[in-house]
PDB file of C-alpha atoms in Angstrom:
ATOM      1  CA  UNK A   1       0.000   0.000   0.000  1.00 95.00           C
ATOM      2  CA  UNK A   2       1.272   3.325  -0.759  1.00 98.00           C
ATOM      3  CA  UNK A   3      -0.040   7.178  -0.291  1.00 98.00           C
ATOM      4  CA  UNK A   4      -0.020  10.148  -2.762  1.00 98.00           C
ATOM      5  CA  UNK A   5       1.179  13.067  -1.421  1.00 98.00           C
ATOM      6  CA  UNK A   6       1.093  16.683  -3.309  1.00 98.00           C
ATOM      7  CA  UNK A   7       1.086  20.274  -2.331  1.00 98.00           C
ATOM      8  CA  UNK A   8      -0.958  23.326  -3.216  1.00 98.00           C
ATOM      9  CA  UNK A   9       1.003  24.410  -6.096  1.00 98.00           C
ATOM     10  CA  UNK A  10      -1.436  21.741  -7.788  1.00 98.00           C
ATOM     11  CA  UNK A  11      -4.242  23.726  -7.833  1.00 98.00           C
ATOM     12  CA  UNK A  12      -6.673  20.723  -7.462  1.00 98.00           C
ATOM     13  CA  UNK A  13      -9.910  21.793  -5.386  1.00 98.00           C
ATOM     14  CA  UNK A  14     -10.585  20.009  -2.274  1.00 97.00           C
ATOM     15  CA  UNK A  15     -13.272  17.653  -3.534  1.00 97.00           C
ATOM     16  CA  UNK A  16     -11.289  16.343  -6.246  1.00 98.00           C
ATOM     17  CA  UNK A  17      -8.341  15.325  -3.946  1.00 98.00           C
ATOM     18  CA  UNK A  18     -10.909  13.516  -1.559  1.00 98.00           C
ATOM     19  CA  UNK A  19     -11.987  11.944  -4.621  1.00 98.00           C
ATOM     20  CA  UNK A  20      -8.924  10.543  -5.621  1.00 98.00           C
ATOM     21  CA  UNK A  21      -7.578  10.291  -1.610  1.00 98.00           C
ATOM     22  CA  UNK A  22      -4.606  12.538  -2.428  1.00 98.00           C
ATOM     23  CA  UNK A  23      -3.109  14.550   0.635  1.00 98.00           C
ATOM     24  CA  UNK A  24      -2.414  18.356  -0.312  1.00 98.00           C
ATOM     25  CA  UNK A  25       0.043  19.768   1.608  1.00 98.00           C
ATOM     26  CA  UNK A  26      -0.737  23.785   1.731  1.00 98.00           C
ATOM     27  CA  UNK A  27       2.030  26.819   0.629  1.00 98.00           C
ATOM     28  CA  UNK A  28       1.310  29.805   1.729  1.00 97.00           C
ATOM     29  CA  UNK A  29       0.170  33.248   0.544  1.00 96.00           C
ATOM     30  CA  UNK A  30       0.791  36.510   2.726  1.00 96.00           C
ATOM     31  CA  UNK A  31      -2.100  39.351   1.764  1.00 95.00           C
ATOM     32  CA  UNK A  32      -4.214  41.563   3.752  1.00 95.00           C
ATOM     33  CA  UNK A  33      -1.550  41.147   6.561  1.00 94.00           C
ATOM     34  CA  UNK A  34      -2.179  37.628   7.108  1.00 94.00           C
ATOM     35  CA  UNK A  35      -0.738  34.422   6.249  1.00 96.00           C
ATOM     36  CA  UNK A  36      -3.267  32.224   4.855  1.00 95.00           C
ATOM     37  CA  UNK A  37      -3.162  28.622   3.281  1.00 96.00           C
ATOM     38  CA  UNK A  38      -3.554  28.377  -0.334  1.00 97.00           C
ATOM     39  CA  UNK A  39      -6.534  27.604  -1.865  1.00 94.00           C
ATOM     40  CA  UNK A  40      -8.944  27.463  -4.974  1.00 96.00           C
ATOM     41  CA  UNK A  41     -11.836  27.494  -2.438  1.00 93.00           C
ATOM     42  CA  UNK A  42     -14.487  30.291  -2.297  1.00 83.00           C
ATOM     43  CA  UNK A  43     -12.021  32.659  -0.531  1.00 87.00           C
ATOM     44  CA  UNK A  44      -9.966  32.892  -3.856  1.00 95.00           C
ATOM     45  CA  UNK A  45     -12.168  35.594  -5.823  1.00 94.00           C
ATOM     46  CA  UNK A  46     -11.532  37.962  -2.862  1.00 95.00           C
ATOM     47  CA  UNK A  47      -8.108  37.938  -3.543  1.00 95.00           C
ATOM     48  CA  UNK A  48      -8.248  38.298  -7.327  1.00 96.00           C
ATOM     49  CA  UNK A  49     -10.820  41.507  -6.146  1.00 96.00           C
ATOM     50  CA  UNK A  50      -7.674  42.513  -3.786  1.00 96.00           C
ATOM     51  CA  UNK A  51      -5.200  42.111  -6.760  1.00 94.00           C
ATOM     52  CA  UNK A  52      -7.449  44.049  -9.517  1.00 93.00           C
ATOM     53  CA  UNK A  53      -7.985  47.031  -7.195  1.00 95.00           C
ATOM     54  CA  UNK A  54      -3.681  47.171  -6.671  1.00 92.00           C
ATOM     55  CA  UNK A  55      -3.135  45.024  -3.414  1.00 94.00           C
ATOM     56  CA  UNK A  56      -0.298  42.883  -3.097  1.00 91.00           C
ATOM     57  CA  UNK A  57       0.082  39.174  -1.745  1.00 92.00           C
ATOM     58  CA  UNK A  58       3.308  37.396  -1.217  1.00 92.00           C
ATOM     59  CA  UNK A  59       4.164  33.632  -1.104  1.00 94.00           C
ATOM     60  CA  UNK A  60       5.747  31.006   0.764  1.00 96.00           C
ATOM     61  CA  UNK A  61       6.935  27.941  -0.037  1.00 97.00           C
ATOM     62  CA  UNK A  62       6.209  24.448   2.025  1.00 98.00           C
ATOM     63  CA  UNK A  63       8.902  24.146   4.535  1.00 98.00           C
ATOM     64  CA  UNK A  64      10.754  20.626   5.665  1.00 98.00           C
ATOM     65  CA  UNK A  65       8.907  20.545   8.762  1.00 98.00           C
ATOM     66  CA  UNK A  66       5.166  20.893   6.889  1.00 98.00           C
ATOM     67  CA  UNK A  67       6.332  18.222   4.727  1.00 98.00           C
ATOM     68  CA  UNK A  68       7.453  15.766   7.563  1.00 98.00           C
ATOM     69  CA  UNK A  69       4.376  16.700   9.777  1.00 98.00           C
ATOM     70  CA  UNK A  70       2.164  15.006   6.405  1.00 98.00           C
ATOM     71  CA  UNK A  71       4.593  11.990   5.296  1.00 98.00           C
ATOM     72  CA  UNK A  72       5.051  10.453   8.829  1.00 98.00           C
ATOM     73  CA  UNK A  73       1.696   9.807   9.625  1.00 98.00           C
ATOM     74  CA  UNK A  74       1.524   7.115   6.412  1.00 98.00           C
ATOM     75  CA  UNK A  75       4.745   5.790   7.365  1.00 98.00           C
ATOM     76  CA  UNK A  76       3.909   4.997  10.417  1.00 98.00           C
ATOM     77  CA  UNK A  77       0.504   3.204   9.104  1.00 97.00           C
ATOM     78  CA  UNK A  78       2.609   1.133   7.769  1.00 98.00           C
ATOM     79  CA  UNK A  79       2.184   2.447   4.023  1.00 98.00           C
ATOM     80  CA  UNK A  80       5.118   3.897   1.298  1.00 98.00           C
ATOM     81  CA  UNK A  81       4.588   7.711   0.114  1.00 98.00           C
ATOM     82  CA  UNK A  82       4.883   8.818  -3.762  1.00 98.00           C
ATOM     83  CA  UNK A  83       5.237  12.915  -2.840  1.00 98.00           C
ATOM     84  CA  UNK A  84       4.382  14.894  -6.516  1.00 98.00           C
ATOM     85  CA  UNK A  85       6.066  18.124  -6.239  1.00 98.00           C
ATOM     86  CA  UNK A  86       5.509  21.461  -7.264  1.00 98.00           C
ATOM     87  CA  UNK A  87       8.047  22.407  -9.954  1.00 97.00           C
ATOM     88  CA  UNK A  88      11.673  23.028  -8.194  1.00 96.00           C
ATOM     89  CA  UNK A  89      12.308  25.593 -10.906  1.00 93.00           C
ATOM     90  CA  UNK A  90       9.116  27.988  -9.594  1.00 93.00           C
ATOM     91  CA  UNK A  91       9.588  26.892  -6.341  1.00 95.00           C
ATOM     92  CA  UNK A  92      11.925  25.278  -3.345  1.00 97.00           C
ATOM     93  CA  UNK A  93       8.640  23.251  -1.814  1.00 98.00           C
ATOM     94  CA  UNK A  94      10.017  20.394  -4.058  1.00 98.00           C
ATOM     95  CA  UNK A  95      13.184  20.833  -2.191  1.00 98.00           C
ATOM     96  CA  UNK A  96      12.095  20.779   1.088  1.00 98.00           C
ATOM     97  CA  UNK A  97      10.061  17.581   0.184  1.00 98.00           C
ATOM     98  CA  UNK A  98      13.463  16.053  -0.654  1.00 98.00           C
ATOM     99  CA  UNK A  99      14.885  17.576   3.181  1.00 98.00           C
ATOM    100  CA  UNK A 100      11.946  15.690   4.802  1.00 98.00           C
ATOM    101  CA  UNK A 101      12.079  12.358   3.115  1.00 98.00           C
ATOM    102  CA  UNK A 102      16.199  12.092   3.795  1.00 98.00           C
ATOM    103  CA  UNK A 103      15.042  12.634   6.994  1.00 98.00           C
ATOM    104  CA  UNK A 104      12.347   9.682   7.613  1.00 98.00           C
ATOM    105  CA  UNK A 105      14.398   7.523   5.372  1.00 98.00           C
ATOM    106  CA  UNK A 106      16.365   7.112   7.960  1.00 97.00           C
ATOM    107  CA  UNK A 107      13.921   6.785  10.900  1.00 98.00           C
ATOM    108  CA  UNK A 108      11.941   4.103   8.604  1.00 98.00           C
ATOM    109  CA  UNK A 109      14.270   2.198   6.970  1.00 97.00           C
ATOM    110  CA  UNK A 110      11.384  -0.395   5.964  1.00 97.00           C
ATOM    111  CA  UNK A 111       9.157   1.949   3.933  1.00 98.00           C
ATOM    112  CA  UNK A 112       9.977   3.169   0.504  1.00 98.00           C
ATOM    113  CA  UNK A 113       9.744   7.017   0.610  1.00 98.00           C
ATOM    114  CA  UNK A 114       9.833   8.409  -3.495  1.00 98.00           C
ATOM    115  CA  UNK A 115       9.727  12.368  -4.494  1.00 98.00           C
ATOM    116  CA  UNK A 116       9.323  13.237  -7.613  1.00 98.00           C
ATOM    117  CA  UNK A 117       9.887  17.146  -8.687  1.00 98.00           C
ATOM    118  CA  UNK A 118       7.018  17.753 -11.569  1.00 98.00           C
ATOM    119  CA  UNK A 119       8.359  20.066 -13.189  1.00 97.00           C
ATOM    120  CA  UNK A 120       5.231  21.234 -13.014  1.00 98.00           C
ATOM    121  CA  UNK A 121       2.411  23.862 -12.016  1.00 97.00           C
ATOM    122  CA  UNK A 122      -0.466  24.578 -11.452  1.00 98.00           C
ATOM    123  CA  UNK A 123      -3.570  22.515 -12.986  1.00 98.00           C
ATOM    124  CA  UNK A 124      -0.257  20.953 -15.217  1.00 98.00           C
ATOM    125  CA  UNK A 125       0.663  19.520 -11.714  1.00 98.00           C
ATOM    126  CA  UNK A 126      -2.959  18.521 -11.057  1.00 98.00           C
ATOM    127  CA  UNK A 127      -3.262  16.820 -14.333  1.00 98.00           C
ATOM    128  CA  UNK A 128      -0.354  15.119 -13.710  1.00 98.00           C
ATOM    129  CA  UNK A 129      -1.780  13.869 -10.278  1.00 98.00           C
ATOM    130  CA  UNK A 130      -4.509  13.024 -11.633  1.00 98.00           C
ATOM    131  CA  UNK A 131      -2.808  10.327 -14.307  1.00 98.00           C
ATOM    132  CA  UNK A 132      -1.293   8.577 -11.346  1.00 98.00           C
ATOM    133  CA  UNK A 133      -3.877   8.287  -9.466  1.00 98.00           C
ATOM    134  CA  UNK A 134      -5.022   6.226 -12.495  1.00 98.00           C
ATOM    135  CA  UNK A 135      -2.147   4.399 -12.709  1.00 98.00           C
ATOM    136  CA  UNK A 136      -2.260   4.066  -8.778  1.00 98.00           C
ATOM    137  CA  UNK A 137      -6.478   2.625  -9.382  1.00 98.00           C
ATOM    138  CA  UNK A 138      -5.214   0.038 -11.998  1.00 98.00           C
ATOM    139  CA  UNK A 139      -2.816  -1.708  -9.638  1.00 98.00           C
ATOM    140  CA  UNK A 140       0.605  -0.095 -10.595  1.00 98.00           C
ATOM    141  CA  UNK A 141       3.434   0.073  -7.970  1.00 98.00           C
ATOM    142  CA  UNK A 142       4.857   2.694  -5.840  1.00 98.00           C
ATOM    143  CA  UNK A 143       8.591   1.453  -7.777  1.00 98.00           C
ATOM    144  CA  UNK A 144       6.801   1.691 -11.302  1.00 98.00           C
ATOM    145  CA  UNK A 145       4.461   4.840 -10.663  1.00 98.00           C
ATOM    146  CA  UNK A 146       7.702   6.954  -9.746  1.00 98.00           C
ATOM    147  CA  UNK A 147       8.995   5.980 -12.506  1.00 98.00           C
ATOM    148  CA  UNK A 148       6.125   6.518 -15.099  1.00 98.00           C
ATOM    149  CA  UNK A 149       5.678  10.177 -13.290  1.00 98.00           C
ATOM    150  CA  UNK A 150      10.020  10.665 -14.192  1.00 98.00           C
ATOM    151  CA  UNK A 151       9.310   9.260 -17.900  1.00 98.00           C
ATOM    152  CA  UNK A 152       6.464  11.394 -18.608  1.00 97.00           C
ATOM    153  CA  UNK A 153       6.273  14.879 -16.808  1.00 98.00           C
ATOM    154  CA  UNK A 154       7.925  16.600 -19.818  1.00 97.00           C
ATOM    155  CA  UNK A 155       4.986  15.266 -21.998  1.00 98.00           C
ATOM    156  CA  UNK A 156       2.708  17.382 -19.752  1.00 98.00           C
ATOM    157  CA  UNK A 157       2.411  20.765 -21.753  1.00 98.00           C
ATOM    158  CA  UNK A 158       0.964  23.687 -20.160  1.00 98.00           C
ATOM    159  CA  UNK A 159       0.159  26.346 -22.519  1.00 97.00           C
ATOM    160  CA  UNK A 160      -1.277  30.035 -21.082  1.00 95.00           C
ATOM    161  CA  UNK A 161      -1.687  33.560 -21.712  1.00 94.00           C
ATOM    162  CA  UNK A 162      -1.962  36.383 -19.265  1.00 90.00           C
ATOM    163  CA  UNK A 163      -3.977  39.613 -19.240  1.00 85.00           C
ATOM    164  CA  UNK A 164      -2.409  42.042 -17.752  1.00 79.00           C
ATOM    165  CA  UNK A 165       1.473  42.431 -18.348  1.00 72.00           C
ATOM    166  CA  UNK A 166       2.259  44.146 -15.451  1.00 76.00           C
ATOM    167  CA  UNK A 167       2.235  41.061 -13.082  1.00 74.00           C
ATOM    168  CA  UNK A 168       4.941  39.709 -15.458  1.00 70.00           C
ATOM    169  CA  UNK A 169       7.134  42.607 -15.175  1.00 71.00           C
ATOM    170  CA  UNK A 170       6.745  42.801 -11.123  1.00 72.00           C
ATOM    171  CA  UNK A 171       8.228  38.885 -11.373  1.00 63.00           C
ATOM    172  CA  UNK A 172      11.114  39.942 -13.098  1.00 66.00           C
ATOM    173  CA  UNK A 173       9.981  37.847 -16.072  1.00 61.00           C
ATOM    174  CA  UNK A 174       9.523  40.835 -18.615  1.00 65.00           C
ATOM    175  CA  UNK A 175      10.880  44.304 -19.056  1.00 73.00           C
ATOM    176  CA  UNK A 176       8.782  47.686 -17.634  1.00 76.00           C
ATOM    177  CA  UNK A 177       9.499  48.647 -21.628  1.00 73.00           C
ATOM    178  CA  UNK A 178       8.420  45.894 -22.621  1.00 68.00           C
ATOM    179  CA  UNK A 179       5.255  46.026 -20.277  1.00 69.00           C
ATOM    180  CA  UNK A 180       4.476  49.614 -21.384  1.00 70.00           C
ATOM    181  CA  UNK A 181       4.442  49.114 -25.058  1.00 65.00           C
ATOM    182  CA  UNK A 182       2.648  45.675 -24.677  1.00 67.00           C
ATOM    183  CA  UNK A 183      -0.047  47.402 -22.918  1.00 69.00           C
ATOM    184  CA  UNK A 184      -0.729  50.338 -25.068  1.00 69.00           C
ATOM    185  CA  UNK A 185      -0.884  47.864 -28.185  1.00 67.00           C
ATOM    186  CA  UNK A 186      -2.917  45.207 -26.512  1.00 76.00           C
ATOM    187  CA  UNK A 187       0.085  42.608 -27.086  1.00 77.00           C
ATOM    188  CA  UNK A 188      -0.499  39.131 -25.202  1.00 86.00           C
ATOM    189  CA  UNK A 189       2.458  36.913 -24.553  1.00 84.00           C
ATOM    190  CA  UNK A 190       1.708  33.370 -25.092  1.00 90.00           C
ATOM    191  CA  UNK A 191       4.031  31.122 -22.781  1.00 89.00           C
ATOM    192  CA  UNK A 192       4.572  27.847 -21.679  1.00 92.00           C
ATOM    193  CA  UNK A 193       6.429  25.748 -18.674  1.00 93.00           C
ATOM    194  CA  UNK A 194       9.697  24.206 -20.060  1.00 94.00           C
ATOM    195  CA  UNK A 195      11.507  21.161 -19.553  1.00 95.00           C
ATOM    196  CA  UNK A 196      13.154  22.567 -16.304  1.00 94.00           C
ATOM    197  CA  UNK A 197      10.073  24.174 -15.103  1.00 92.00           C
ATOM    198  CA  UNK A 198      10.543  28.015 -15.830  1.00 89.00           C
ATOM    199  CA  UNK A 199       8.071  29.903 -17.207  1.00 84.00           C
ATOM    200  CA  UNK A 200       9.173  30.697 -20.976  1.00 83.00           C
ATOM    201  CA  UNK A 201       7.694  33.408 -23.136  1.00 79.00           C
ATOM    202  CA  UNK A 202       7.587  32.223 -26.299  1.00 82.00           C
ATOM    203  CA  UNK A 203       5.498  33.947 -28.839  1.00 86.00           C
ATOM    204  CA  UNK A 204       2.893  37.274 -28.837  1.00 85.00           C
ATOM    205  CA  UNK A 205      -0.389  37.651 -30.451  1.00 90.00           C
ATOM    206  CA  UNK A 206      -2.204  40.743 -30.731  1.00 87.00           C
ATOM    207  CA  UNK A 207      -5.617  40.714 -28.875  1.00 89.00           C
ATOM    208  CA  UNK A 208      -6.996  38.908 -26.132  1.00 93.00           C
ATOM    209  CA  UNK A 209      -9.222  36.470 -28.226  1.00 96.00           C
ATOM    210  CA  UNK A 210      -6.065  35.896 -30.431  1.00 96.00           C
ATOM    211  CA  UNK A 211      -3.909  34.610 -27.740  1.00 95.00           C
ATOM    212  CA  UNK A 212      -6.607  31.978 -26.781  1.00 97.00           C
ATOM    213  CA  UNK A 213      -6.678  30.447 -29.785  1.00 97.00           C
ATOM    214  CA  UNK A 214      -3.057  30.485 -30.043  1.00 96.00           C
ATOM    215  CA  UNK A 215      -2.792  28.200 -26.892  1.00 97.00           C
ATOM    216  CA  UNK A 216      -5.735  26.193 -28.827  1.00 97.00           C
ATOM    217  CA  UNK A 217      -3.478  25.487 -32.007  1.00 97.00           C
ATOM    218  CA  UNK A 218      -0.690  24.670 -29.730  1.00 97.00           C
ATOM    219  CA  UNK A 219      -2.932  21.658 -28.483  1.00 97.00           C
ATOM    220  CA  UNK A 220      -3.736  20.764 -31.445  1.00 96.00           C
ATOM    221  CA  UNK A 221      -0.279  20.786 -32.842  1.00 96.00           C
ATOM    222  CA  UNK A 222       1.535  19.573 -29.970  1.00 97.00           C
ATOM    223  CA  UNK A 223      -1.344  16.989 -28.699  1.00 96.00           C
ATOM    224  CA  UNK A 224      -1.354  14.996 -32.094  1.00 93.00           C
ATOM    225  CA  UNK A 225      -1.244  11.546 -31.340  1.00 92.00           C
ATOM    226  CA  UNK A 226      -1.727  11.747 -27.797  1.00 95.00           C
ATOM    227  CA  UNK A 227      -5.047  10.508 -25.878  1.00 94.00           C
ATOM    228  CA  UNK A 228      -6.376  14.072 -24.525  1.00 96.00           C
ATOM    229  CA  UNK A 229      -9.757  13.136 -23.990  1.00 96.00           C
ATOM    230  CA  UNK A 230      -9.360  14.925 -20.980  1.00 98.00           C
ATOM    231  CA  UNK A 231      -7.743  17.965 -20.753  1.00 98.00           C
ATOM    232  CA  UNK A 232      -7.309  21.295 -17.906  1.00 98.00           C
ATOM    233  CA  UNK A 233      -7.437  24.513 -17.446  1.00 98.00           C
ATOM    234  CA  UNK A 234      -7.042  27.256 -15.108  1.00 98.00           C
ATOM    235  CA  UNK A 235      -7.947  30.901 -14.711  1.00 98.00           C
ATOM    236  CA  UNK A 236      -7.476  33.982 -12.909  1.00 97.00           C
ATOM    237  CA  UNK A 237     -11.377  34.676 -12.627  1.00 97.00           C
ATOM    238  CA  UNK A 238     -11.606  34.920 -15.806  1.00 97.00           C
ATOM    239  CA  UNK A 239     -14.187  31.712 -16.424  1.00 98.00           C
ATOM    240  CA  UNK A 240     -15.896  33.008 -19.874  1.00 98.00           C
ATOM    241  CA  UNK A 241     -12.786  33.329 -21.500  1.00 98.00           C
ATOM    242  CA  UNK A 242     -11.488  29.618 -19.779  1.00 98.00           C
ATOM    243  CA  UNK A 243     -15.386  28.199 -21.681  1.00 98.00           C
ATOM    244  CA  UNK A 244     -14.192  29.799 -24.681  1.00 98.00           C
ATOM    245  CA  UNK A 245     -10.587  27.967 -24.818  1.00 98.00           C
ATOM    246  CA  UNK A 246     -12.375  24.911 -23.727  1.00 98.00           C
ATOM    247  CA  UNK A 247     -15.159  24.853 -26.863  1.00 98.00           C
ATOM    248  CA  UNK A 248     -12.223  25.307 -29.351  1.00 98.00           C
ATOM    249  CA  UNK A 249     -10.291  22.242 -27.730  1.00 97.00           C
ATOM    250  CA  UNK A 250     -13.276  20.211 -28.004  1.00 97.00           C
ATOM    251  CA  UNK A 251     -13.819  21.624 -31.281  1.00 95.00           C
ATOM    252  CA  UNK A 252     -10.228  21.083 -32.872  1.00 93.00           C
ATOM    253  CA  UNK A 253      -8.656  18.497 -30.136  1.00 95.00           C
ATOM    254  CA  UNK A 254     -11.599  16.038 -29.799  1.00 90.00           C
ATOM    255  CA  UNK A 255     -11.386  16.638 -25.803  1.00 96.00           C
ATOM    256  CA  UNK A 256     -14.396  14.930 -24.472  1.00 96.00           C
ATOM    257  CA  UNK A 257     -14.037  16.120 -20.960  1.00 97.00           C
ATOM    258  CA  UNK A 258     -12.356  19.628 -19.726  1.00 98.00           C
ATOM    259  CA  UNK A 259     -11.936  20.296 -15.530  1.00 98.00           C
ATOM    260  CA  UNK A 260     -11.976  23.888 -15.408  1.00 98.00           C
ATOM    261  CA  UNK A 261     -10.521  25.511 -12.451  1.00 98.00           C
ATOM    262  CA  UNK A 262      -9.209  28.318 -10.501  1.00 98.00           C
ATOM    263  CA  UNK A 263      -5.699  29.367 -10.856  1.00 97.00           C
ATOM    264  CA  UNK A 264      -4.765  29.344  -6.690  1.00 97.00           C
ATOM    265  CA  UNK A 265      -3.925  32.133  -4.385  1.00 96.00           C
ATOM    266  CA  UNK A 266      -0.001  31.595  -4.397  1.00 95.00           C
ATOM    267  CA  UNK A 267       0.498  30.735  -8.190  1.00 94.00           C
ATOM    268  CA  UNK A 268      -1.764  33.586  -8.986  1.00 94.00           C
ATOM    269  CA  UNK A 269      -0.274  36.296  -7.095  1.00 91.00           C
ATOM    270  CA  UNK A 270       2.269  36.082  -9.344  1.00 88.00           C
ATOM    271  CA  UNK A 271       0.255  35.880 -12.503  1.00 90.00           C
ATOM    272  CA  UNK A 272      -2.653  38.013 -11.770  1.00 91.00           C
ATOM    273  CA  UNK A 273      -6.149  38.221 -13.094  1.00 95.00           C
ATOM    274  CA  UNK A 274      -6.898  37.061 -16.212  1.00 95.00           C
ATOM    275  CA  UNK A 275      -4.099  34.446 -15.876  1.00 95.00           C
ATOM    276  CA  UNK A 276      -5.839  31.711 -18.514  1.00 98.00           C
ATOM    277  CA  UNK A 277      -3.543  28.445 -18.916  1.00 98.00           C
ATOM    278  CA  UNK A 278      -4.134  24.852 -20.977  1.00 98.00           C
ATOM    279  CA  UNK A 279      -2.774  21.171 -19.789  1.00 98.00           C
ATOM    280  CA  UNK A 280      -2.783  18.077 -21.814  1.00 98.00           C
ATOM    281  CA  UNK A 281      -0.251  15.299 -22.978  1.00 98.00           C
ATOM    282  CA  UNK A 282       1.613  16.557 -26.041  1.00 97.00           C
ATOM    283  CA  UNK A 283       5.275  15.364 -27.926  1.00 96.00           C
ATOM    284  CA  UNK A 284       7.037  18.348 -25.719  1.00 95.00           C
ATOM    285  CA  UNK A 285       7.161  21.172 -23.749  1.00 94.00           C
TER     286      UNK A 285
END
């Protein structure tokens, strides 16, 4: 017997991880002078509201100590852990993760302890969860599952677009020139998660509606092949425009099933309202 263990950085709602009886162990996001646990709950739209009107949140990683506090309880029930990490090039959660597990390694010698950085974010991490706990469901091992989640995270393409550039540019992951002109000409980056786990801006479009389908073609292109009869995506309270990216995969992808969900308080602090991202299997990042 073995548990799956992932953090927040998943962005997989609460009933969907009782579902698939996956433990989420919480970052955290700092706004409105408090430090509260990340979520995709209710609570979320208030702090898109907060963001929109010019607040700021900040963010914080899991910590060792979180991480043992959740792994030691299944070790001690006698059951291994498989730990699916948010992506160790966004964030050093995956790292602690690692911290931990050394750690009870050592105190349980008898129970098989795996961690497994993603390389992932977001509803791209969820996804990802979600095809092992399918793997888990049809009888595959703790030994083999680790492994399939190592062979195939870099086949797990997310694909997104942001509104607002200014979020990018407070990140450090675009120019205030850049920023400027984009907004005055109503440019929209298109970018993607790479092979290490950065976020990568690849290409522009001109338009809001232009960038969506852009991340629809990408699908379509890089998907080919590839069983995507279900497929992601997140927003940043921005659910009209995630319907409208999820009729054109349907339309163009033959996606039979799309879970549409909120991008979370910590991953979206940094990407802001609007934020509108697709996951599916694809050749590569």
């Amino acid at each position: 017997m073995y548990k799956i263990i992932t953090d927040s950085g998943s962005d997989l709602p609460k009933n969907m991880l009782a579902q698939m009886d996956v433990t989420s162990v919480p970052l955290h996001v700092n706004f409105r002078g408090e430090s509260r646990e990340d979520s995709v709950e209710d609570s979320i739209r208030e702090m898109y509201a907060g963001l929109r009107a010019g607040e700021v949140a900040t963010t914080a990683a899991v910590n060792p100590e979180r991480w043992r506090a959740a792994i030691e309880p299944v070790l001690e029930s006698g059951s291994d852990v498989l730990v699916l990490g948010f992506s160790s090039g966004l964030s050093t959660t995956y790292q602690s993760a690692e911290i931990a597990a050394g750690e009870l390694r050592e105190k349980y010698p008898q129970r098989k302890i795996f961690v497994v950085d993603t390389r992932c974010a977001s509803l791209g991490q969820g996804l990802l969860v979600w095809y092992a706990c399918r793997k888990r469901d049809e009888g595959m091992s703790v030994d083999d599952l680790a492994a399939w989640v190592e062979e195939n995270r870099l086949h797990l393409c997310h694909w997104f677009t942001v509104d607002d550039l200014m979020y990018l540019k407070r990140g450090g992951r675009i120019s205030a020139t850049t920023a400027l002109v984009g907004t005055m000409l109503q440019i929209k980056p298109v970018l993607h998660v790479d092979d290490e786990g950065h976020l990568i801006n690849v290409s522009k479009a001109r338009g809001r509606k232009a960038s969506i389908q852009a991340i629809a073609r990408k699908a379509e292109e890089l998907g080919a092949g590839y069983d995507n009869s279900t497929m992601f995506i997140c927003h940043g309270d921005c659910i009209a425009d995630a319907e409208y990216l999820a009729s054109l995969v349907k339309e163009k992808c033959g996606v039979k099933e799309v879970f549409i969900g909120y991008t979370g308080a910590v991953i979206g602090s940094h990407s802001g309202p609007g934020t509108l991202a697709l996951f599916f299997l694809g050749s590569h990042r």
